[in-house]
Each structure stands twice: as structure tokens, then as C-alpha cells.
XYZ file of C-alpha atoms in Angstrom:
709
model
C 101.456 108.752 108.185
C 101.298 105.762 105.822
C 103.958 103.043 107.061
C 105.351 106.674 109.340
C 104.349 107.422 112.973
C 105.965 109.911 115.208
C 105.971 108.309 118.776
C 107.204 111.152 122.150
C 110.129 109.374 123.028
C 111.363 110.482 127.008
C 114.936 108.929 127.328
C 116.588 109.327 130.415
C 120.477 110.318 128.878
C 121.997 110.945 126.141
C 123.325 107.912 125.864
C 120.441 106.625 126.218
C 118.109 107.668 121.933
C 121.404 104.886 120.342
C 120.147 101.842 122.840
C 116.382 103.190 122.149
C 117.169 103.924 118.636
C 119.036 99.834 118.412
C 116.267 97.756 120.214
C 113.058 99.604 118.143
C 115.758 98.757 114.594
C 114.391 94.562 116.168
C 110.644 95.049 116.161
C 108.857 93.262 113.076
C 107.751 95.243 109.842
C 110.183 97.941 111.253
C 111.610 99.876 108.477
C 114.064 102.761 109.964
C 114.114 105.035 113.367
C 115.304 108.564 114.080
C 114.862 109.723 116.945
C 115.165 113.652 118.214
C 116.815 114.094 121.033
C 115.714 117.872 121.218
C 111.603 117.063 120.207
C 111.857 114.220 122.077
C 110.771 112.156 119.440
C 110.875 109.346 117.894
C 110.114 109.080 113.486
C 109.593 105.244 112.445
C 109.295 104.217 108.787
C 107.145 101.173 108.956
C 105.937 98.560 106.694
C 102.545 97.836 107.413
C 102.063 95.110 105.942
C 103.637 93.147 108.730
C 102.418 95.699 111.417
C 100.472 99.196 112.224
C 100.185 101.838 114.650
C 98.424 100.285 117.766
C 100.608 96.579 117.327
C 104.048 99.230 116.944
C 102.285 100.976 120.142
C 102.231 97.552 122.333
C 105.413 96.465 121.196
C 107.185 99.506 121.928
C 105.846 99.428 125.138
C 106.776 96.385 125.831
C 110.513 96.272 124.851
C 112.827 95.963 127.850
C 115.053 98.247 127.847
C 118.336 99.071 129.765
C 117.032 100.038 133.403
C 117.019 104.028 133.088
C 116.549 103.760 129.108
C 113.078 105.990 129.865
C 109.776 105.490 127.671
C 107.955 106.517 125.383
C 104.838 107.811 124.418
C 101.874 108.399 121.374
C 103.232 111.629 119.897
C 98.861 111.989 118.459
C 98.791 113.169 114.613
C 101.363 115.331 112.730
C 99.385 118.229 113.869
C 99.070 117.541 117.514
C 100.832 120.745 118.081
C 99.486 123.209 115.476
C 96.219 122.164 116.431
C 96.873 122.545 120.266
C 98.601 125.740 119.363
C 95.252 126.957 117.515
C 92.927 125.334 120.857
C 95.025 127.056 123.081
C 94.610 130.415 121.022
C 91.050 129.772 120.810
C 90.425 129.444 124.446
C 92.019 132.666 124.885
C 89.433 134.276 122.812
C 86.647 133.262 124.422
C 88.090 133.369 127.993
C 86.069 136.578 128.498
C 83.097 135.344 126.966
C 82.684 131.782 128.683
C 80.567 131.504 131.779
C 82.278 131.715 135.500
C 81.287 128.079 135.816
C 83.145 127.103 132.422
C 85.898 129.181 132.973
C 88.472 126.529 135.881
C 86.954 122.979 134.068
C 88.122 124.384 130.280
C 91.510 125.969 131.395
C 92.170 122.438 133.400
C 90.375 120.668 129.937
C 93.734 122.576 127.811
C 95.864 121.951 130.219
C 96.168 118.645 131.672
C 98.801 117.834 128.557
C 101.088 120.459 130.697
C 100.648 118.945 134.022
C 100.509 115.091 133.563
C 104.444 116.049 131.206
C 105.111 117.943 133.980
C 104.232 115.200 136.654
C 105.696 112.277 134.069
C 109.256 115.202 134.140
C 108.720 115.500 138.360
C 108.584 111.360 139.201
C 111.077 110.860 136.175
C 113.772 113.602 136.115
C 112.740 115.587 139.577
C 112.336 120.078 138.711
C 111.957 120.255 135.359
C 111.185 123.736 132.724
C 107.695 121.859 132.451
C 106.890 121.633 135.846
C 107.692 125.537 136.019
C 105.468 126.514 133.311
C 102.964 123.861 134.690
C 103.164 125.777 138.453
C 102.614 128.822 136.659
C 99.610 127.611 135.685
C 98.507 126.526 138.560
C 98.777 129.590 140.160
C 96.847 131.323 138.319
C 93.972 129.262 138.445
C 93.875 128.576 142.009
C 93.569 132.639 142.120
C 90.689 132.152 138.902
C 93.118 134.806 137.162
C 91.797 132.731 134.195
C 92.984 135.254 131.419
C 97.014 134.549 132.220
C 95.747 131.587 132.531
C 94.863 130.442 129.106
C 97.409 132.551 128.120
C 100.273 131.092 129.692
C 98.876 127.896 128.291
C 99.375 129.846 124.448
C 102.168 131.211 124.675
C 103.377 127.760 125.982
C 101.740 126.494 123.083
C 102.476 128.554 120.238
C 106.705 128.436 121.868
C 106.761 125.448 121.519
C 105.322 124.603 118.767
C 107.665 126.782 117.014
C 111.109 126.164 119.027
C 110.019 121.962 118.383
C 109.881 123.148 114.266
C 113.203 125.132 114.174
C 114.910 122.160 115.751
C 113.626 120.030 112.993
C 113.989 122.970 110.438
C 118.275 121.876 111.742
C 117.650 118.014 111.126
C 115.850 118.506 108.482
C 119.159 120.353 106.770
C 121.804 118.652 107.893
C 119.164 115.167 106.092
C 118.910 117.318 102.586
C 123.150 116.169 102.446
C 121.343 112.715 101.676
C 121.438 111.098 98.621
C 118.528 109.063 97.193
C 118.529 104.998 96.589
C 119.552 105.029 93.205
C 118.501 101.901 92.488
C 119.769 99.671 89.671
C 122.290 99.691 87.662
C 124.471 99.352 84.155
C 127.233 97.253 84.375
C 129.756 96.046 81.505
C 130.783 92.360 81.411
C 132.906 90.891 78.632
C 131.500 93.103 76.549
C 127.724 93.223 76.973
C 125.867 95.435 79.315
C 123.382 94.669 82.316
C 121.722 96.067 84.510
C 121.297 95.300 88.527
C 120.867 96.761 92.015
C 123.248 99.500 92.731
C 123.390 96.826 95.951
C 125.276 94.219 93.912
C 127.303 96.325 92.572
C 131.089 94.135 93.316
C 134.931 96.448 93.824
C 136.242 96.564 90.076
C 132.859 96.199 88.111
C 133.146 98.529 85.241
C 129.981 100.695 85.673
C 128.336 102.877 82.950
C 126.291 105.758 83.041
C 124.726 108.269 80.161
C 123.599 111.428 80.419
C 120.656 112.100 83.088
C 121.574 109.129 85.416
C 123.319 109.599 89.412
C 126.148 108.455 89.325
C 126.008 104.850 92.136
C 129.600 104.850 93.385
C 133.242 106.230 93.553
C 135.921 105.591 91.024
C 137.634 106.481 88.270
C 136.884 106.641 84.381
C 138.303 104.223 82.608
C 136.937 105.733 78.788
C 134.250 108.570 77.406
C 133.500 112.052 77.723
C 130.531 113.123 80.097
C 130.304 116.473 81.892
C 129.006 116.209 85.774
C 127.240 118.605 87.955
C 129.033 117.616 91.409
C 127.120 120.228 92.923
C 125.531 117.847 95.534
C 128.506 116.500 96.840
C 131.268 119.871 96.143
C 129.232 123.459 95.695
C 131.000 123.052 92.681
C 127.496 125.226 90.607
C 128.911 124.714 86.597
C 128.705 120.870 85.675
C 132.289 119.741 85.457
C 134.456 117.722 82.008
C 135.207 114.339 83.061
C 137.330 111.419 80.897
C 140.443 109.347 81.212
C 141.997 108.724 85.134
C 139.163 111.891 86.580
C 138.562 110.795 89.774
C 133.828 110.765 89.922
C 131.907 110.147 93.633
C 128.800 109.208 94.069
C 125.635 111.243 93.790
C 126.575 113.524 91.163
C 125.142 113.866 87.872
C 125.987 113.620 84.445
C 124.519 115.932 82.255
C 125.851 115.036 78.622
C 128.176 112.513 77.514
C 128.175 109.071 79.011
C 131.274 107.487 81.035
C 133.443 103.601 82.157
C 133.790 103.657 85.445
C 135.956 101.333 87.268
C 133.907 101.552 90.535
C 136.005 101.740 93.217
C 133.779 102.184 96.177
C 130.323 100.709 96.858
C 127.379 100.489 99.062
C 128.333 101.541 101.821
C 132.111 102.827 101.141
C 130.888 105.022 98.548
C 130.895 108.555 99.256
C 126.724 109.573 99.660
C 126.427 106.293 102.053
C 129.576 108.056 104.406
C 127.977 111.150 104.302
C 124.455 109.355 106.179
C 126.778 107.474 107.809
C 128.284 110.614 109.687
C 124.770 112.730 108.888
C 123.095 109.724 111.564
C 126.239 110.286 114.033
C 125.776 114.486 114.299
C 121.914 114.211 114.999
C 123.105 112.050 118.319
C 127.247 113.047 119.674
C 126.957 116.239 121.907
C 129.497 118.923 122.344
C 130.937 120.049 125.377
C 130.037 123.512 124.947
C 126.050 121.440 124.767
C 126.658 119.259 127.483
C 127.763 122.173 129.863
C 124.402 123.802 127.707
C 122.814 121.672 129.039
C 123.851 120.552 132.682
C 123.463 124.521 133.422
C 119.468 124.963 132.283
C 119.301 122.263 134.786
C 121.088 123.771 137.309
C 119.025 127.115 137.175
C 116.207 125.148 137.311
C 115.850 125.182 140.151
C 117.419 128.318 140.741
C 113.989 129.979 139.617
C 112.127 127.679 141.571
C 113.583 129.321 144.562
C 113.094 132.825 142.988
C 109.622 132.306 142.691
C 108.838 130.811 146.536
C 111.390 134.595 147.449
C 109.234 136.992 145.595
C 106.402 135.322 147.033
C 107.220 135.293 150.656
C 108.264 138.797 150.159
C 105.789 140.393 149.235
C 102.697 138.238 149.432
C 101.995 138.371 145.846
C 101.028 135.225 144.097
C 101.734 137.072 140.669
C 105.001 137.768 140.869
C 105.372 133.772 141.912
C 103.661 132.996 138.753
C 105.157 136.149 137.034
C 109.195 134.378 137.640
C 107.571 130.762 137.030
C 107.468 131.518 133.503
C 110.540 132.332 132.539
C 113.701 129.666 133.276
C 116.425 128.808 130.853
C 115.975 125.468 129.861
C 114.363 126.263 126.328
C 116.574 128.837 124.921
C 120.132 127.067 126.210
C 118.920 122.767 126.029
C 118.284 124.184 122.268
C 120.080 126.964 120.827
C 123.212 124.993 120.419
C 122.492 122.361 119.105
C 120.711 124.065 116.041
C 123.604 126.359 115.432
C 125.640 123.530 115.103
C 123.565 121.626 113.145
C 123.147 124.694 110.191
C 126.778 124.862 110.854
C 127.618 121.211 109.576
C 125.176 121.226 107.183
C 126.187 124.571 105.711
C 129.868 122.421 105.519
C 128.920 119.528 103.507
C 126.355 121.619 100.751
C 129.838 123.525 100.315
C 132.483 120.512 100.555
C 132.810 119.758 103.919
C 132.234 116.774 105.965
C 132.185 116.958 109.561
C 131.035 114.209 111.209
C 129.485 116.157 114.489
C 129.170 118.988 116.653
C 132.030 117.714 118.484
C 134.370 117.737 115.302
C 133.682 121.504 115.045
C 134.689 122.542 117.928
C 137.486 121.398 118.884
C 138.529 122.593 115.054
C 137.629 126.324 116.514
C 140.117 125.539 119.237
C 142.944 123.736 117.351
C 146.178 126.849 117.337
C 148.508 125.345 115.681
C 148.142 123.143 111.567
C 150.683 120.089 110.577
C 149.973 119.441 107.106
C 151.207 116.545 105.825
C 153.182 117.310 101.687
C 151.988 114.713 99.293
C 148.525 115.420 98.417
C 147.933 118.452 100.458
C 150.086 120.808 100.113
C 150.578 119.826 96.943
C 148.163 118.237 93.990
C 149.566 114.008 94.686
C 149.337 114.171 91.165
C 152.727 113.819 89.273
C 153.621 116.106 85.960
C 156.494 116.147 83.736
C 159.043 118.269 84.179
C 162.388 117.659 82.743
C 163.142 114.719 79.488
C 166.762 113.987 79.314
C 167.825 112.197 75.926
C 170.970 110.256 75.279
C 170.368 109.883 72.001
C 170.756 113.174 69.274
C 168.709 110.612 66.576
C 165.754 111.647 69.057
C 164.633 115.059 70.897
C 163.108 115.612 74.286
C 159.928 115.378 72.871
C 160.520 112.094 71.238
C 161.406 110.946 74.006
C 157.975 111.224 76.284
C 155.738 110.884 72.996
C 157.808 107.444 72.833
C 157.415 106.769 76.455
C 153.730 107.911 76.251
C 153.119 105.209 73.120
C 153.514 102.289 75.761
C 152.191 103.576 78.631
C 148.662 105.304 77.404
C 147.844 101.649 77.616
C 149.420 101.374 81.575
C 146.593 102.783 84.578
C 149.045 104.612 87.399
C 150.624 107.659 88.294
C 153.676 107.711 86.209
C 151.559 106.192 82.877
C 149.279 109.466 82.728
C 150.997 111.751 83.596
C 154.134 110.953 80.448
C 150.485 111.039 78.503
C 148.959 113.963 79.459
C 152.351 115.504 79.046
C 152.688 113.784 75.065
C 149.097 115.623 74.567
C 150.066 118.500 75.430
C 152.717 119.162 73.183
C 150.274 118.745 71.055
C 147.188 120.482 71.835
C 145.671 117.235 72.469
C 147.090 114.552 70.685
C 150.258 113.352 69.899
C 152.959 110.682 67.976
C 152.492 107.225 68.291
C 154.757 104.788 67.946
C 153.392 101.463 66.286
C 154.601 98.841 68.944
C 152.801 95.214 69.632
C 150.763 94.225 72.542
C 152.047 96.120 76.042
C 153.812 94.112 78.183
C 153.026 95.117 82.181
C 155.777 93.614 85.069
C 154.324 94.939 88.036
C 155.781 97.219 90.481
C 159.295 97.844 87.918
C 157.009 99.131 84.650
C 156.085 97.977 80.929
C 157.625 96.350 77.717
C 157.490 95.674 74.460
C 158.575 95.751 70.440
C 159.180 99.487 68.615
C 160.112 98.481 65.043
C 161.221 95.692 65.940
C 163.045 96.167 68.608
C 162.440 95.820 72.750
C 161.234 99.212 74.705
C 161.391 98.908 78.392
C 160.058 102.192 80.269
C 159.845 101.768 84.667
C 161.606 102.580 87.885
C 166.218 102.335 87.279
C 165.948 98.623 88.829
C 163.786 97.500 86.143
C 165.952 99.048 83.092
C 169.593 98.800 84.998
C 169.501 95.505 86.468
C 166.198 93.190 86.181
C 166.919 94.407 81.969
C 170.330 94.963 81.808
C 171.191 98.016 80.366
C 173.796 99.887 81.532
C 173.662 103.672 82.802
C 177.715 105.487 81.675
C 178.892 107.985 84.040
C 177.594 110.811 82.509
C 174.706 109.838 82.315
C 174.217 109.245 85.912
C 175.909 112.832 86.421
C 172.354 113.977 85.050
C 170.293 111.609 86.236
C 171.437 112.510 90.702
C 171.423 115.257 88.983
C 167.317 115.228 88.589
C 166.633 113.098 91.777
C 168.972 115.050 94.529
C 165.938 117.996 93.314
C 164.143 115.512 94.733
C 161.709 114.884 91.156
C 160.799 111.399 90.152
C 162.752 109.111 87.675
C 161.173 107.336 84.924
C 164.209 105.610 82.746
C 163.301 104.219 79.281
C 165.547 101.495 77.873
C 165.148 100.858 73.723
C 166.905 98.863 71.147
C 169.426 97.298 74.543
C 170.663 100.778 75.627
C 169.993 103.733 77.860
C 167.495 105.924 75.606
C 167.320 108.889 78.145
C 165.012 109.684 81.373
C 161.342 111.820 82.488
C 162.017 113.382 85.558
C 158.048 114.497 87.270
C 157.490 116.235 90.357
C 154.250 116.872 92.511
C 152.741 120.195 92.350
C 152.010 122.740 95.051
C 148.674 123.791 95.415
C 147.859 127.236 93.539
C 146.418 127.881 96.906
C 148.310 126.469 99.702
C 150.798 130.137 100.019
C 146.770 131.795 100.867
C 145.100 128.761 102.399
C 148.373 129.189 105.233
C 148.066 133.214 104.627
C 145.314 132.823 105.360
C 144.571 130.888 108.472
C 147.431 133.403 110.157
C 145.344 135.539 109.595
C 142.144 133.614 111.867
C 144.283 133.317 114.548
C 146.022 130.267 113.576
C 150.389 129.949 115.996
C 151.322 128.275 113.701
C 151.982 125.603 110.243
C 154.947 122.763 110.359
C 154.909 120.031 107.697
C 155.693 116.685 107.582
C 156.810 114.337 104.781
C 158.805 111.429 104.171
C 160.143 114.065 101.127
C 164.221 114.521 100.939
C 165.517 117.253 103.738
C 165.489 119.692 100.115
C 163.699 119.582 98.879
C 160.941 119.581 101.880
C 162.894 123.367 102.832
C 162.180 124.811 99.442
C 158.645 124.089 100.342
C 157.828 125.242 103.679
C 160.827 128.834 103.418
C 157.926 129.109 99.847
C 154.883 128.730 102.135
C 155.673 130.323 104.258
C 155.710 128.483 106.653
C 157.029 128.358 110.575
C 158.402 124.467 110.405
C 159.124 122.174 108.915
C 159.954 117.297 109.163
C 161.528 115.553 106.851
C 162.721 111.710 105.896
C 159.659 111.023 108.113
C 159.436 107.001 108.362
C 154.983 106.933 108.917
C 154.930 106.321 112.815
C 157.295 109.490 113.107
C 154.115 111.450 112.519
C 152.041 110.737 114.475
C 154.730 110.532 116.894
C 155.559 114.550 116.440
C 152.069 115.384 117.333
C 151.964 113.457 120.032
C 155.237 115.121 121.460
C 153.202 118.751 120.263
C 150.043 117.898 122.131
C 152.272 117.153 125.249
C 154.412 120.553 124.424
C 150.442 122.354 124.820
C 149.597 122.843 121.739
C 145.550 122.156 120.548
C 146.527 120.107 116.855
C 145.074 120.782 113.820
C 146.227 117.238 111.922
C 145.575 117.197 107.737
C 146.936 114.327 105.754
C 145.776 112.045 102.675
C 148.235 109.134 102.673
C 147.584 106.194 105.289
C 150.863 107.260 106.477
C 149.082 109.504 107.595
C 146.131 107.804 109.747
C 147.962 107.236 113.572
C 148.427 111.372 113.307
C 144.800 112.053 111.751
C 143.880 110.193 115.331
C 146.089 111.216 117.554
C 145.703 114.880 116.684
C 142.695 117.562 118.547
C 141.518 116.832 115.585
C 142.537 114.916 111.958
C 141.695 116.743 108.433
C 141.103 114.339 105.585
C 141.764 115.473 101.685
C 139.207 114.376 98.961
C 141.346 112.462 97.664
C 142.986 110.544 100.455
C 143.697 107.108 101.575
C 140.293 105.145 103.042
C 141.851 104.455 106.185
C 143.036 108.455 106.436
C 138.921 109.847 105.671
C 137.829 106.782 108.430
C 140.291 108.164 111.103
C 139.374 111.687 110.224
C 137.532 114.722 112.128
C 136.367 115.995 108.955
C 137.003 114.611 105.389
C 137.178 117.130 102.719
C 134.463 116.739 99.430
C 136.569 118.737 97.048
C 139.940 118.535 96.407
C 140.849 122.357 97.752
C 142.893 122.466 99.999
C 141.300 125.821 100.661
C 137.896 124.130 102.497
C 140.540 123.468 105.785
C 140.874 127.427 106.120
C 136.851 127.325 105.156
C 136.381 124.895 108.153
C 138.486 126.386 110.618
C 135.975 130.340 109.255
C 133.039 127.986 109.921
C 133.810 126.824 112.771
C 135.331 129.832 114.186
C 132.614 131.796 114.102
C 129.797 129.070 114.313
C 131.301 129.047 118.414
C 131.122 132.870 118.200
C 127.501 133.021 117.233
C 126.384 130.135 120.455
C 128.604 131.662 122.940
C 127.248 135.487 121.173
C 123.396 133.329 121.883
C 124.214 132.222 125.068
C 125.454 135.459 126.424
C 121.987 136.615 124.970
C 119.640 133.229 126.860
C 121.644 134.730 130.115
C 120.832 138.403 130.072
C 117.156 138.438 128.402
C 116.132 136.002 130.804
C 117.976 136.843 133.650
C 115.543 140.292 132.500
C 112.559 138.843 132.590
C 113.803 136.779 135.715
C 114.154 139.774 138.192
C 112.088 142.707 136.471
C 108.982 139.868 137.754
C 110.122 138.839 141.226
C 110.795 142.410 141.928
C 106.457 143.179 140.118
C 107.140 144.585 137.512
C 105.440 142.015 135.293
C 102.909 139.754 135.247
C 102.359 136.328 134.061
C 100.963 137.455 130.367
C 104.087 139.756 130.104
C 106.984 137.293 131.519
C 105.128 134.602 129.143
C 105.597 137.470 126.320
C 108.786 137.824 126.643
C 109.710 134.968 127.775
C 109.151 133.212 124.882
C 109.593 135.879 122.641
C 113.082 135.794 123.217
C 113.802 132.270 123.191
C 112.616 132.130 119.484
C 114.746 135.031 118.484
C 117.742 133.005 119.868
C 116.484 129.722 117.647
C 116.275 131.598 114.848
C 119.693 133.153 115.242
C 121.172 129.800 115.554
C 119.555 128.451 112.275
C 121.496 131.675 111.137
C 124.359 129.791 111.260
C 122.927 126.927 108.483
C 121.705 130.564 106.209
C 125.376 132.107 105.844
C 127.557 129.741 103.982
C 131.622 130.382 104.697
C 131.163 129.994 100.029
C 129.580 131.952 97.478
C 126.782 130.133 95.201
C 129.056 128.628 93.037
C 131.226 127.471 94.943
C 134.175 128.860 94.953
C 135.525 130.366 98.215
C 135.368 134.240 99.155
C 135.468 136.521 102.097
C 133.496 138.356 103.322
C 133.935 140.898 100.525
C 133.358 139.155 98.191
C 137.351 138.349 96.711
C 137.461 135.164 95.119
C 140.233 132.917 96.996
C 140.615 130.108 93.624
C 141.086 133.313 91.676
C 143.287 134.749 93.504
C 145.396 131.504 94.322
C 144.999 131.076 90.322
C 146.333 134.678 89.678
C 149.415 134.303 91.699
C 147.826 136.918 93.954
C 148.239 137.282 97.491
C 145.257 137.534 99.919
């Protein structure tokens, strides 16, 4: 195609693919490359103004690749495989009508690509499935059984066409997760809006996104309100209302409204760009199951050749040998496993679970112990007001929250956002504003202003009591200490030189946490634990509420990684779920690490699995998908071995002709590949993005209603 060409690539090892890609991407005019290990092809996108197919071919052949990497052959036009199928079909239909003197020559011409590929494999890789196939065709031609030879060529061409199509489809499923280049975006600078390239948007910029536009950055809404379609990133079918303080993801689309967004992640660090990186990784990283299947397939090729030789020697019938050579384990074993993994990863990514390669999915399926961080994982990570203590009878508890919110609404901080939200809830959307002068922000302490001529300060105890010199008497201290002992975060309000009151905030337990823990147990998890730096009393209360097996509290950041290491040494397959910077060592040290959607950059980078949707139920979804995928792979493995062993036995005993053996072998291989592709079709969630059981039960709705799952 214009600006695109496909080459046949013959790497001698899985690691060679990356070396090939790196070498090719440095060639003049090459824009992008993609290597398909199953189809053994390299797709190159290039700039026609700089290079062309002839120059690329010459440059590829002249590449000085590392020893043992492999080589290239032009793959012909995109329809080559389909044309080969049609040509072989035409030859098969015409076999009986051709003059006898033409039959051998036409069959040899048609089989020339197969013979050439078999010779190439024999020289560079040893005995392979292509060598067996070429021997089967060669035996039929030598016996003047041209019908069997041509039928074999047709079935091989048709089987290869379908196998490569299925393999490409599994790649395409994953590549559907890639977001298109957004191009130019509007950025606000000193009150003026201007268009800039998306690649030039810096962290901290104010990005303006209107109706119909794709959000180009990950960030937080500074102002405006809009309906945002997040289906592409989270799987949620219904547009979500997003306003000030809400997080938004790149790749999502504003359907109605207009947003001003503070850019926190730009360019290659956005969620959409990370998906692209993960997809590229997933197309090259092999799992243990995939490597084992490939290794077994290679080991069985000589056994098939030996069986063909033995059946011929014992029976003296070349037809038996030709029939045995038609069937081998290679195609189904080597292709079905990666297709199943890629299809499952597509299903996961489409529904808000980003899995970094087949190996991560495999390790998740093995996990028998789940360890959760508390804050931001089992809890929402978003504070909400629980208590309002006022020490002045002139001010009610609601007045205290309104007063604090009046100055806090100008401050972009979780505590401030929680107080403003509480004030709005008390008044049905708006709240009583106290007139004040310009707000002063004191970093890491709080805010200050002037209301009715008196100084108001809202912030930490250190800020109010020590920096501002506001005294706290014994009675006030006792009430405050009671809230602190309950594990709550306290915000102090000083007004006119005295302590007016305190507001207590708490991180709420996620509605779906208990249901997720119960579901993990039903999926076969032996233990569910919690690690936290929080107070022991609050941790014990939460562990009992969620039905956890055990917990560890008041931990330092490094303690989590140490405890995970000890559990691994004791033989546990640990899945660690966290979101903070302090969770990164534990995420890296676990058997498999899972990072929450709202987690820190280093947590998402370190984890094997990253959630794109802020829902803890996705952890159980991921485990269920991983277990189902491994069961599917195991089923396909047994089907492959069973079907091909039966075909080989029947062929060796003379019960199958070469043509029948070819039809049965290729047919069973294609059926197994379609079964493997089923992993990408059977999603764990409904189209609306709601997590459901096989019987249609909606987990989120149940969790919100407090029902057991």
C-alpha cells in the first residue's frame, strides 16, 4: 500500500524481534515498524518522499544484524495469501483435466514456495513443520499422486491464510486500544486562548476542551462542566458529568459542555500513550505457557518424522508416511496460546484493566494471596467531612463548615475540596458565603484571610496553635483527641485569635470493597490481607468490616515491601494492590502488582497491571479473566494434543489418506484458533461497563445497595 509494505521476517529467537525493530527504525524514511511473530512478518510504514520499497528491500538486506538474529524476504502484495489459496484451489479442481505430462510440472511449480520455505527452515532452524509438509507433498508427487499433492497444497495454503488472519485479528484487537493522534489543542495563557500542537503542551498548562473534542491530557478540571464519554478508556457506556476537581483522562471525548483542565500528564506520559506502550510490549513479551507450548511443538516435530519413517518401514506404504507427515502439533500449539492471551488482554483493556503482557496475566492467574493497601485502594482516597465541632454558641456546625468553605474554595487541595463539597451538600448545591478579603496560602499549613475585620485561619494544628498562637484549652483538646483516636483527619479553624472549631474528615470505604473481597474468595484466593500506615484501631475496624484474614498497621513505607517479601519466601503467590509512591517497592516485589487508577505515576509504572477505571471490583474482574484465560489455554492444549495424536495414530495405521489427514489436521487447527480467539469476545462486563456475573448480576448496583454478592 502507499507508504506501507510487509516483509517476511525470520528471527531465530524471540528476543531477535526487538533487535530487528530497533535496526529497521533507524533506516532512512522509516516512520514505524511492527513485528508479528506468529505470521513471521515485519510491517513498515515509510515516507514515500524519502524512500521506496526497492530501497527498503536493499537497505534491509544490507543491515548488519547481531549474529543469529535472522533475515528478511519480501512478502509480496497484501493479497498474496488469498491469491495463493485461489491458485491452489484452481489447480486442485483442474488436476484430473490436465494432460498427464503437465501434472508433475504444475504441481512442482505450485509447491515451489513451500519447498523453498522448507529448505530455508532446514538450513537455518533444522527440521520444522514446513519440512514435514514439504516431505508429504514430495512423497505424493514421487508416487504420481498429484491429486493428493494438490489437495495438500490447497489445505496448507487455506490453513495458513486462516491462521495468519486469526493471528492478525488478535493483534488488531489489542491495537484497537490505541488512541489516535489528537493534533492541535487549545491552551489558555494569561487569559488568552491559542492553538498549539498536542506534543508541545507542557505539564501545568491550562487546556481548553469543548464539545466534540478529545481530551489530550490527563489532568484535573479547573473550571466548567461537561458530559464526558469515557467508554474508550474505562468501558463505561454512559457519559459522565465532570466538573471542578474531577480527574479526566486523555482519549476521552467531551460530548457537551466545556472544560478548563490543569495538565498533569502530557505526551507519552498520558494514559492513552501508556496504553500504546503496553500494547507494543504485549505483542512481543511471551508467557511461560507460550514458551512451553512452543518448545513442546518444536520437540514433537522430529517425533512426527520418526513416526512417518516407522510406519513406512513397517507397512511399506508410502501413503501412510505421507498421511502422517500431514499432521503435526506445531501450528495449533504455537499460535493458539498467544492468540488467547492477546484476546484476553483486549477484553481487559476494553473494560478498564490494562495488563502489561501475557506473563502478567499468567502470574495473576497463579496468585493465591491478595494484599491490599488501605488508603485509595480499599478506601476511596477522597476525604469527606464526618464531624463539625464548634466552640462558639453563635456558630452552628453548619456555619463552621460554611465559614471554612468560603476561604477554602479558592484552595486546590483534597481537604479544601472535601469541606467545600460538604458545605454544598448541606445547602443543596450552594452554601452561605462569608465575605472575605484576598486569601493567603501558606504552603503545607493552610489558608488565611479576613472576615468582618477579623483574621481567619484554616489549617493544621501546628499552623493554628503554634504559628498563629491560638490556644487550645483542655476541654477542646479532649474532644479533638477523641476524633483523632478514631483515625480521622482534623482541620482547625481559628477566628479572631481564638479556636472557633475543628472539622473532622475521613477516608470512606469503597462501596464495592466488601463484595470484591468476597468474590476473590469465591475465585479461589486463600488469603486477603491489608497493609497500612494508618492507626491500628482504625485498621482493625476496617479489617473486621471487610472480612479480611489479617492486617498490619502503622507501617513505614519500606515495611510493606519487607512483609511482601516474607510472604513470598513462605511460598505465597502474592498479588499486591496499591496506589501510592510508597507502594511501588511492594508492587515491584510481589508476584504480580496491581495499581489503582488514581495511583501515583511510579505505582502505575511499577505495576504489572494498571486499572484505568477507579473501581476496586476491577481487581476481581482481572483475576476472573486471568483464570478463565488459563483454563481456555489448558483446554486448547489438550484439544491440540488429543486431536493431532488421534490423527497421527489413524494415519500411521493406514486409516487415513494423505488428503483426509490434511483436512482433519488443518480443520482442527483452525477450530482451536477460533476457540482461542473467543477470549477476546467473552468480556467480563456488560457493554455499559458494569461488572456482571455470568448470571447477569450487577456487582456495582449490589454494592451500592449494600447487598451481599
